[in-house]
Coordinates of C-alpha atoms and ligand atoms in Angstrom, one line a residue:
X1 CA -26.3 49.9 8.1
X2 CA -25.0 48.2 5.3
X3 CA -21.5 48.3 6.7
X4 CA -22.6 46.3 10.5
X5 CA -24.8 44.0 8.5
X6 CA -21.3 43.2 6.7
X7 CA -18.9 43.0 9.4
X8 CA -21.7 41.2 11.3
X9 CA -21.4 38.6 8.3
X10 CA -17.7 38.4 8.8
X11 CA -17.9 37.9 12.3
X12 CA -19.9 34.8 11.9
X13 CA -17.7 33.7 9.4
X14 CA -14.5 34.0 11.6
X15 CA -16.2 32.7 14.9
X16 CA -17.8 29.3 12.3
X17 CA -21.2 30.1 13.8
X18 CA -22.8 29.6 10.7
X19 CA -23.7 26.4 10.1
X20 CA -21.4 23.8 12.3
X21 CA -18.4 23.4 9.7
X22 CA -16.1 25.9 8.6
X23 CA -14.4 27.3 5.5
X24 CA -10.7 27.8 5.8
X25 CA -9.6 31.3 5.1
X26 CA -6.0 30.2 4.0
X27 CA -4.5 32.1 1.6
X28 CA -2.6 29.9 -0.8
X29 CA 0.6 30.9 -2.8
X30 CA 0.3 27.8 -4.8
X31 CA 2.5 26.8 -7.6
X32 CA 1.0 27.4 -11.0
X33 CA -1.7 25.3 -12.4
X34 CA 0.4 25.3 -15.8
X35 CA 0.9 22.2 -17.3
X36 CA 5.3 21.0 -17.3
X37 CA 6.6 21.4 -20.8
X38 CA 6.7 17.7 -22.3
X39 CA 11.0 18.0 -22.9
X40 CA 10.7 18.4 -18.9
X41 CA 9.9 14.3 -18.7
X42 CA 12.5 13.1 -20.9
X43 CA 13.0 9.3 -21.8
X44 CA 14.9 7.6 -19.3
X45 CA 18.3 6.7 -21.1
X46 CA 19.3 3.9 -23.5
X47 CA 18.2 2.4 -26.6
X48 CA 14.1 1.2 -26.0
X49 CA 14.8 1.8 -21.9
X50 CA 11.7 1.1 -19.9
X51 CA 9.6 3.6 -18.9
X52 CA 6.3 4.4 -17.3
X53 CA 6.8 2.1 -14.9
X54 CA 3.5 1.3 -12.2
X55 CA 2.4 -1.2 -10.0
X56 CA -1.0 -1.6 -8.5
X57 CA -2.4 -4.9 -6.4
X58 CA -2.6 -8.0 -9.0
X59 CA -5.3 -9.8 -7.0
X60 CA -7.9 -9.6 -4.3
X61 CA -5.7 -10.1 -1.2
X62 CA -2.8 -8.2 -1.6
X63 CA -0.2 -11.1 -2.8
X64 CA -0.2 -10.3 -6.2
X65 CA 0.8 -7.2 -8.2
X66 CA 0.9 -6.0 -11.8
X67 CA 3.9 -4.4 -12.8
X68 CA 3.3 -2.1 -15.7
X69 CA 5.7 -0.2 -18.3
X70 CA 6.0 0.6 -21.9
X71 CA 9.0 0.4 -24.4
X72 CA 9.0 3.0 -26.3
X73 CA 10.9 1.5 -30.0
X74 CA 10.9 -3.0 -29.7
X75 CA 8.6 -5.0 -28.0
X76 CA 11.6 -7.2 -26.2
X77 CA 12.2 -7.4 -23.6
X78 CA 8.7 -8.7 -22.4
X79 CA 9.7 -9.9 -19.4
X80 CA 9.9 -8.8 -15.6
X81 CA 12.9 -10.1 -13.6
X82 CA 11.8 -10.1 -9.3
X83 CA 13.1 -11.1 -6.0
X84 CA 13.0 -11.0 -2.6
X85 CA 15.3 -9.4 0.1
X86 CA 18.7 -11.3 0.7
X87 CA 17.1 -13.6 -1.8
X88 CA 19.0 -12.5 -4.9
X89 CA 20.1 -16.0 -5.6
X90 CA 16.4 -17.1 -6.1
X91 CA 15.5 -14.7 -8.8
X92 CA 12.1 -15.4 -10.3
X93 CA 10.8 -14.4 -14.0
X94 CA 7.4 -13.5 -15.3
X95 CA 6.1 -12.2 -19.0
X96 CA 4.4 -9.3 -20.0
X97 CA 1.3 -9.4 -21.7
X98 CA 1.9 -6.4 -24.4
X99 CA -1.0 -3.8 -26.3
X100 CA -0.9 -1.0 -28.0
X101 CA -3.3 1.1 -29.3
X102 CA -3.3 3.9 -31.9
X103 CA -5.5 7.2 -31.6
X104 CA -6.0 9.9 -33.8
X105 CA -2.9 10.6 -35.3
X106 CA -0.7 8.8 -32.0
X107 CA 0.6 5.4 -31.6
X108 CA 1.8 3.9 -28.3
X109 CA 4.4 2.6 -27.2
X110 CA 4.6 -1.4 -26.0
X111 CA 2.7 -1.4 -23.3
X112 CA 3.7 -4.3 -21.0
X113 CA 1.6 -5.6 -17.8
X114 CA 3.3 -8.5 -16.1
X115 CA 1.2 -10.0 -13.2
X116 CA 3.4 -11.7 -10.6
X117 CA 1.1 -14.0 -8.0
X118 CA 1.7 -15.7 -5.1
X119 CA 4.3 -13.4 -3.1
X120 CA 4.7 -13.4 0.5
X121 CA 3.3 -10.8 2.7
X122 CA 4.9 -7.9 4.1
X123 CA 7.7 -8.6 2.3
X124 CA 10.1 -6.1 0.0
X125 CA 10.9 -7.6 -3.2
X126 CA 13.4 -6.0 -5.9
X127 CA 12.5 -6.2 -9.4
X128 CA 14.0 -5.1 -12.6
X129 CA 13.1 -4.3 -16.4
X130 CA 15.3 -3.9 -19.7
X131 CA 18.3 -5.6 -20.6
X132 CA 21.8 -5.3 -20.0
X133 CA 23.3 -1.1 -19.8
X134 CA 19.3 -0.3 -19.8
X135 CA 18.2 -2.4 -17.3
X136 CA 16.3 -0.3 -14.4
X137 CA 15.3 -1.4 -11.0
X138 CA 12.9 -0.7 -9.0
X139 CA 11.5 -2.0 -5.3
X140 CA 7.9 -2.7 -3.6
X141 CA 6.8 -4.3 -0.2
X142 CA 3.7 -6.0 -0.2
X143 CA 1.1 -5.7 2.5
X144 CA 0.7 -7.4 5.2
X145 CA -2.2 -10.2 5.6
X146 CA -6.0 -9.4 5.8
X147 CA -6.9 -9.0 9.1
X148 CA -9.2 -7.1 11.3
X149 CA -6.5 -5.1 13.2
X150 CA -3.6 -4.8 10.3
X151 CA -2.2 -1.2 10.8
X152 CA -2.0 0.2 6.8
X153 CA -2.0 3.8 5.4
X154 CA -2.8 5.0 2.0
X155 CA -2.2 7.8 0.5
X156 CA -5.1 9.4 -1.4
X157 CA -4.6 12.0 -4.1
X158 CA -7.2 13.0 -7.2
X159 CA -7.4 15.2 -10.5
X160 CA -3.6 15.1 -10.6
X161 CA -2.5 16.2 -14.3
X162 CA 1.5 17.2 -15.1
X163 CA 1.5 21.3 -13.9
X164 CA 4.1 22.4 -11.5
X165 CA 1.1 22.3 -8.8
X166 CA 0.7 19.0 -9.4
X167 CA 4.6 18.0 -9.5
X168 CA 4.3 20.0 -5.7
X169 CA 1.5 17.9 -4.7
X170 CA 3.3 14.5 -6.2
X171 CA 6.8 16.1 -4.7
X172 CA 4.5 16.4 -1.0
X173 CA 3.5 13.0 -0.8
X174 CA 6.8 11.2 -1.4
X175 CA 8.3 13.2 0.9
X176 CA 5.7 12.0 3.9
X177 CA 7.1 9.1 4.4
X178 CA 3.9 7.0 5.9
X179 CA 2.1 6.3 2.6
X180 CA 2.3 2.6 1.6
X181 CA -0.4 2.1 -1.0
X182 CA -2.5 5.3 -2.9
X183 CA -6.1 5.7 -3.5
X184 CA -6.5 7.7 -7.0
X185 CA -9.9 9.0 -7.1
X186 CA -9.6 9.7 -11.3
X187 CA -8.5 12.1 -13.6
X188 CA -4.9 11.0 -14.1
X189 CA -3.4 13.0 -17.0
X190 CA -5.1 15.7 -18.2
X191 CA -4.4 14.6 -22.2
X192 CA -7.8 15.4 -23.3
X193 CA -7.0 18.9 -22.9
X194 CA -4.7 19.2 -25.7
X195 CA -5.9 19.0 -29.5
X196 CA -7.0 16.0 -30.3
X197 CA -6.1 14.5 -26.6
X198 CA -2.1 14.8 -27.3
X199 CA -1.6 11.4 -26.1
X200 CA 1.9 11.9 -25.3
X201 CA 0.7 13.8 -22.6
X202 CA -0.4 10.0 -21.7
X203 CA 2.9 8.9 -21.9
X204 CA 4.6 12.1 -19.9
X205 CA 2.3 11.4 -17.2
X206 CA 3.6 8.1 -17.3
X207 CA 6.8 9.5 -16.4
X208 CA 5.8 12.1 -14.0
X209 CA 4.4 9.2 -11.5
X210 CA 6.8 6.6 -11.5
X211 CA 8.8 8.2 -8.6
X212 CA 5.6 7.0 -6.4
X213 CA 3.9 4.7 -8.9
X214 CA 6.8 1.9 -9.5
X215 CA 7.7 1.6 -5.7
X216 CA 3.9 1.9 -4.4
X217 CA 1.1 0.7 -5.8
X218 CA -1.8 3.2 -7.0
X219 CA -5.5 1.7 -6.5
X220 CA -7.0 3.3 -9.8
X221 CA -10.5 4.6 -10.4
X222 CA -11.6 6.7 -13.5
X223 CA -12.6 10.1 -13.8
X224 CA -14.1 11.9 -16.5
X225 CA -10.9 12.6 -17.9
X226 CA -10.0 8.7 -18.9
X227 CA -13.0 8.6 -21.0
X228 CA -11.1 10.2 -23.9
X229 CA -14.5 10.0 -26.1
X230 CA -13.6 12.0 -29.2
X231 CA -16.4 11.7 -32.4
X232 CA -15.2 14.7 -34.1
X233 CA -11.5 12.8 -34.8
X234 CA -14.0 9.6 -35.0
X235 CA -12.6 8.2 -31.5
X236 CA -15.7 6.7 -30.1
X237 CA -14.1 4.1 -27.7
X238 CA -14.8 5.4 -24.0
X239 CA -11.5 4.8 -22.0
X240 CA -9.6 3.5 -24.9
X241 CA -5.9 5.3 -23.4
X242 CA -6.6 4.6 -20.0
X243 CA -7.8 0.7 -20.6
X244 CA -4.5 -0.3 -22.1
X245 CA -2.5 1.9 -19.7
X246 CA -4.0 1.2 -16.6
X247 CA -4.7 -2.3 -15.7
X248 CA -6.3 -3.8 -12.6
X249 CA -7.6 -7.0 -11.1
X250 CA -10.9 -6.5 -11.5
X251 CA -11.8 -10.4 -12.3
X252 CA -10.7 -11.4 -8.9
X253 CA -13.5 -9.5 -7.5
X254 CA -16.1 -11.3 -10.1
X255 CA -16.4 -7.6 -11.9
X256 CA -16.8 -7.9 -15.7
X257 CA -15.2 -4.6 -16.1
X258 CA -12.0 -2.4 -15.3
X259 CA -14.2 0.6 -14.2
X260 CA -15.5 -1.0 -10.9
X261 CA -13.7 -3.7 -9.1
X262 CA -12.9 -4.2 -5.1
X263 CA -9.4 -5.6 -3.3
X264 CA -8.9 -6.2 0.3
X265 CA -5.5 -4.6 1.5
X266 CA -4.1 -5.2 5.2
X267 CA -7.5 -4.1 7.5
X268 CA -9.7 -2.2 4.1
X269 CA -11.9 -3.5 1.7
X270 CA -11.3 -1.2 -1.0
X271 CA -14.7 -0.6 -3.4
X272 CA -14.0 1.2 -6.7
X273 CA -17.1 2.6 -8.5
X274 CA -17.1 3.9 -11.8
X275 CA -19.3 7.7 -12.9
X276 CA -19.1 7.5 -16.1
X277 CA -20.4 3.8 -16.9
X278 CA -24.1 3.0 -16.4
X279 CA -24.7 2.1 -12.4
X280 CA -29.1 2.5 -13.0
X281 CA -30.8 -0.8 -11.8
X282 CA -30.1 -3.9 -14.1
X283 CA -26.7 -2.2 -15.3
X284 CA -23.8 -4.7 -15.0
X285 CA -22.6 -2.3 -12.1
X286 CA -25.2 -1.9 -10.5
X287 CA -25.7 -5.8 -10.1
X288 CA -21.8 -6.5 -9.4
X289 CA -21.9 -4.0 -6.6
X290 CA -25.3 -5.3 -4.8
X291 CA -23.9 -8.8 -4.9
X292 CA -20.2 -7.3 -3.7
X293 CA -21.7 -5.0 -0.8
X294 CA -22.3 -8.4 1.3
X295 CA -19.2 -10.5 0.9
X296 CA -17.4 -7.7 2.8
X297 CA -16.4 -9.3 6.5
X298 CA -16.0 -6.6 8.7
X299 CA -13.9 -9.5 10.9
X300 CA -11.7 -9.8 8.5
X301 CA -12.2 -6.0 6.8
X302 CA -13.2 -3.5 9.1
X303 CA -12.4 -0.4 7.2
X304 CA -14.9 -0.6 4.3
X305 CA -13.8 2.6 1.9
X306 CA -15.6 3.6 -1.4
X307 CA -13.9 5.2 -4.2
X308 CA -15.6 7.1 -6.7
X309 CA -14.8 9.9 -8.8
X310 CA -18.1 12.4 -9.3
X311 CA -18.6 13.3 -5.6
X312 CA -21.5 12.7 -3.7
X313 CA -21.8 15.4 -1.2
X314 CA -20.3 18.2 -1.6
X315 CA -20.9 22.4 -1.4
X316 CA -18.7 23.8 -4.6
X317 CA -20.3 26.0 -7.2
X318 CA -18.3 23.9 -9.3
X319 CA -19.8 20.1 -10.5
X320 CA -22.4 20.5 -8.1
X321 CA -25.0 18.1 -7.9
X322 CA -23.0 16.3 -10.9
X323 CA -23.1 12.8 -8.7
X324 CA -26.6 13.3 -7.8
X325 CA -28.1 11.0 -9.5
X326 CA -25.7 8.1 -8.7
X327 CA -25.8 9.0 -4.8
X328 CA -29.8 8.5 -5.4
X329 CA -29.3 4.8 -6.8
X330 CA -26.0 3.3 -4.3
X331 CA -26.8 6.1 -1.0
X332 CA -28.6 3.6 0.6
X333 CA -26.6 0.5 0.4
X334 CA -23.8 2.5 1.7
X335 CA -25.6 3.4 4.7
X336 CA -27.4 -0.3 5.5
X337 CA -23.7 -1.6 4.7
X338 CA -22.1 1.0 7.1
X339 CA -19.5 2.4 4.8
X340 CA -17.0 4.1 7.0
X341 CA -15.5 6.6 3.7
X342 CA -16.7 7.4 0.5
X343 CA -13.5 9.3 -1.6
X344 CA -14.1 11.5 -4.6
X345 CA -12.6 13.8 -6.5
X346 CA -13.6 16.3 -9.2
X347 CA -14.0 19.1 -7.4
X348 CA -10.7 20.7 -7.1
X349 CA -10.7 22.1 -3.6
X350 CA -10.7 20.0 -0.4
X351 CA -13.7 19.0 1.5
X352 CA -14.5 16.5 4.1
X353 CA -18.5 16.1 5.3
X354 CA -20.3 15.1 8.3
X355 CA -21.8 11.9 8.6
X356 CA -24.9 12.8 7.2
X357 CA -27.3 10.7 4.8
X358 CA -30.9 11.6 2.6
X359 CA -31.8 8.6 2.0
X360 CA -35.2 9.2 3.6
X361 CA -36.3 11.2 0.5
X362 CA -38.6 10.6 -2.1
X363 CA -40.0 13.2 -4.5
X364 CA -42.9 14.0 -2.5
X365 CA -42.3 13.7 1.4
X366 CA -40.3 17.0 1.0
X367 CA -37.4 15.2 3.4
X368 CA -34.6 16.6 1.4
X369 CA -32.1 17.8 3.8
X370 CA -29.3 15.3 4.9
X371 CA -29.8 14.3 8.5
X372 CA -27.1 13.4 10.9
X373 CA -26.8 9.5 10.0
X374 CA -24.1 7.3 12.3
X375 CA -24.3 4.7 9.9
X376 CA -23.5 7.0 7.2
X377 CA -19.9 7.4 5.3
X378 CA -17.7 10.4 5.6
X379 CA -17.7 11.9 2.1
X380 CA -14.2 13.5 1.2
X381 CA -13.5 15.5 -1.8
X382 CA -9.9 15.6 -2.6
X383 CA -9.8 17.0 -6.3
X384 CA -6.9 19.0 -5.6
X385 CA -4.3 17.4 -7.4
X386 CA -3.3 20.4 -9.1
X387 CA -4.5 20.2 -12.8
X388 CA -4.3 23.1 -15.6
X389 CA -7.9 23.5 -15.5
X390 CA -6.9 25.4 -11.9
X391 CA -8.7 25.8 -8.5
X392 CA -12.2 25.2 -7.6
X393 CA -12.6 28.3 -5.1
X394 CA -16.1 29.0 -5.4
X395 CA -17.8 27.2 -1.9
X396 CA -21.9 27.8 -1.9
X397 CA -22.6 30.6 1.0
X398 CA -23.5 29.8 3.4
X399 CA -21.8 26.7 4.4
X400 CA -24.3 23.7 4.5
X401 CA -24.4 21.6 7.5
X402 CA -23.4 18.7 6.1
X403 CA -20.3 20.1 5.2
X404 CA -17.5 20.0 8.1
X405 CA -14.2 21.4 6.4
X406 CA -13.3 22.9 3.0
X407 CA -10.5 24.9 1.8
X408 CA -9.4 25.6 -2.1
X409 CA -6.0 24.7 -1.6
X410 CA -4.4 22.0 -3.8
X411 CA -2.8 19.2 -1.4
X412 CA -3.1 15.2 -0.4
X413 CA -4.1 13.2 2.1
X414 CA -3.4 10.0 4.4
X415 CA -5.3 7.2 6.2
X416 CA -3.4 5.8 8.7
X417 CA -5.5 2.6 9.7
X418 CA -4.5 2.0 13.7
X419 CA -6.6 -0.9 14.4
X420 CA -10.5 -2.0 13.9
X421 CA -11.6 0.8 16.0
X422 CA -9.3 4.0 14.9
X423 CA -7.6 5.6 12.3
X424 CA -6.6 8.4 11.8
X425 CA -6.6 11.0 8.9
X426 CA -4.9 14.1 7.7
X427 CA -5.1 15.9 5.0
X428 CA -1.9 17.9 3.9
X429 CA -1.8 21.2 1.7
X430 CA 1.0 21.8 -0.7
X431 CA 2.3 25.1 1.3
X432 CA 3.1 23.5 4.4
X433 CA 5.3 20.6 5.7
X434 CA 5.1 17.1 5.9
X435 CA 4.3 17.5 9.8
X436 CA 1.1 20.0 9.1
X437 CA -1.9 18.7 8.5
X438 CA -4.5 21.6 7.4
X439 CA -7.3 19.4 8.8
X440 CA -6.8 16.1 10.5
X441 CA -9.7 13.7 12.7
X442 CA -9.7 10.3 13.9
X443 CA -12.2 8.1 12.3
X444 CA -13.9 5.5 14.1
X445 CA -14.9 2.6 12.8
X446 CA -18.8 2.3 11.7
X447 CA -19.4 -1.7 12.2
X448 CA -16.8 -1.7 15.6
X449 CA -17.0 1.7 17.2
X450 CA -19.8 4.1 15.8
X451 CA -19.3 6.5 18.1
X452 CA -19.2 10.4 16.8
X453 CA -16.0 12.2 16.0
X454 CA -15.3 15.3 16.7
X455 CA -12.5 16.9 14.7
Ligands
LIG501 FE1 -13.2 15.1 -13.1

């Protein structure tokens, strides 16, 4: 009896009859969560040779960038040389503003952040660091201008770390060539896993990334991860490595902090929303984003995207419920303001949700279980980056019907925006090639074209 009641179980499982989404039985042969020995991301060459090099968008349109690298023994040279195409004659200059921080028994390099203003749109500029033998050079294009039918696509990865898993995943996404721009949803290096937060593992990580990272810029949120909050080796700054690393133009959105911030690329307004900083009512965060929410012009912006790195919805044994508390507070703006994605990461398996909301619940109406919502966001968990702390493979049983895909399987994603009606996503795990997409749907766009999706 036992037996049928089993194989009865299975069969629901392989037909997806159990609750509307399904749980990909893929068996992975992944790469090894183990992190890359440091000698494997030498210096580049040369005496105080630029390294580290990143970009990410320098102001709230998409015509600026910040151009970031460290040098390693002198602070010279502080200065950023750029151009455009066929422009070479007309080369343009700009300084570095340069920090460094000590922490624990580690001191940084030079770290340099150069913002350059002003450029053209949808244009490829060259731009180069160092001096003489140990210059380096590197390229970017910048987007095109805001408007409501821009085609862009991002990228979106999460929870990267340095492990051959994560070099796979990195490796995956330069390969597909449509990525123009990546959404990090947090946890970047993995330092804090080493004694007393090795932050040289800050500075390998630097290395690891600038294949993508100095040619395209990544949109930065934090993750638990950044906050390297240390009191037993009396390190009691929150986010001190990842503040001085990681810059981003969080003014031009009238933020007063790093941690949460919004730009407008192409056709998206970008929303970044920080875990581990206070967001209850009164915080600073919580009054930046409730005065942000309305500037965004789906006319100009149609694709209104929300990253964030504690997930929201999500059905993993592992971290659940962890972003409960901050769905509770921001859930309902995102709905009223018809949020079309909501990106986290954490978790490290895949999952993407229905649209769902529970934002009719309060402790005692007993309405607790997310209803089908057309104004709600998609929630997507794409932790799988490929860290050393390894796979989250434990999904709760059954499947909950707010959950439409999930698969522990490391990997990254895409966005291709088409227009203000359509775009259309895939999400790619490491095993297969660029052309496979593991899961894949067209979104449709809440404010134009809130019709369901079926995937
Ligand atoms: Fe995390």
């Amino acid at each position: 009896m036992e037996f049928i009641t089993v194989v009865f179980h299975l069969l629901l499982h392989t037909v997806g009859l159990c609750s509307g989404g399904s749980t990909s039985q893929y068996v992975r042969k992944a790469e090894p969560a183990i992190d890359i020995p440091l000698e494997l991301f030498p210096q580049p060459s040369g005496y105080n040779a630029p390294e580290q090099v990143h970009i990410t968008q320098g102001d709230l349109v998409g015509r600026g960038v910040i151009i970031s690298w460290v040098t390693p023994v002198e602070r010279h040279p502080n200065v950023v040389t750029y151009w455009e195409d066929g422009k070479q004659d007309e080369k343009h200059k700009t300084h570095s503003i340069t920090t460094s921080y000590r922490y624990y028994n580690y001191s940084s390099g030079y770290i340099h952040h150069a913002t350059i203003k002003k450029l053209n749109y949808d244009t490829l500029y060259f731009y180069e660091l160092g001096k003489q033998n140990v210059t380096r050079r590197f390229s970017f294009t910048t987007p095109p201008k805001v408007g409501p039918d821009v085609p862009y696509t991002f990228g979106i990865m999460g929870d990267l770390g340095q492990t051959y898993a994560s070099k796979q995943t990195l490796d995956h996404y330069v390969s597909n060539p449509k990525g123009q721009a990546v959404l990090m949803v947090g946890d970047l290096s993995y330092a804090d896993h080493y004694p007393f937060h090795d932050n040289r593992r800050w500075d390998s990580w630097g290395r690891f990334i600038e294949k993508s990272a100095a040619y395209q810029p990544w949109i930065w949120t934090a993750g638990n991860h950044e906050l390297d909050f240390a009191p037993e080796i009396e390190e009691y700054t929150p986010f001190k490595p990842y503040m001085h690393r990681y810059h981003v133009p969080y003014r031009a959105s009238q933020s007063t902090s790093p941690l949460w911030y919004s730009i407008k690329r192409a056709s998206a307004y970008i929303i970044v929303l920080s875990s581990y900083s206070a967001y209850g009512k009164y915080t600073p965060q919580y009054k930046w984003l409730k005065q942000e929410l309305p500037k965004v012009n789906r006319a100009e912006t149609p694709w209104l995207i929300v990253l964030v790195h504690s997930p929201w919805y999500n059905s993993n044994n592992y971290h659940f419920m962890e972003g409960e508390s901050m769905r509770v507070m921001y859930e309902p703006w995102l709905v009223q303001n018809k949020v079309d994605l909501v990106l986290a990461g954490h978790v490290h398996s895949y999952e993407r949700s229905e649209r769902i909301s529970n934002v009719q619940y309060n402790i005692t109406d007993g309405l607790s279980t997310p209803i089908k919502d057309a104004s709600a966001p998609v929630y997507i968990t794409i932790g799988d980056g490929g860290n050393i702390e390894g796979m989250a493979d434990s999904f709760i049983d059954p499947q909950p019907s707010y959950s439409a895909y999930r698969e522990a399987s490391f990997g990254h994603a895409t966005l291709e925006i088409k227009n203000r009606t359509h775009a259309y996503y895939t999400w790619h795990r490491n095993q297969d090639s660029d052309v496979v997409a593991a899961d894949s749907i067209w979104f449709y766009n809440r404010y134009w074209y809130p019709n369901e999706e079926s995937s």
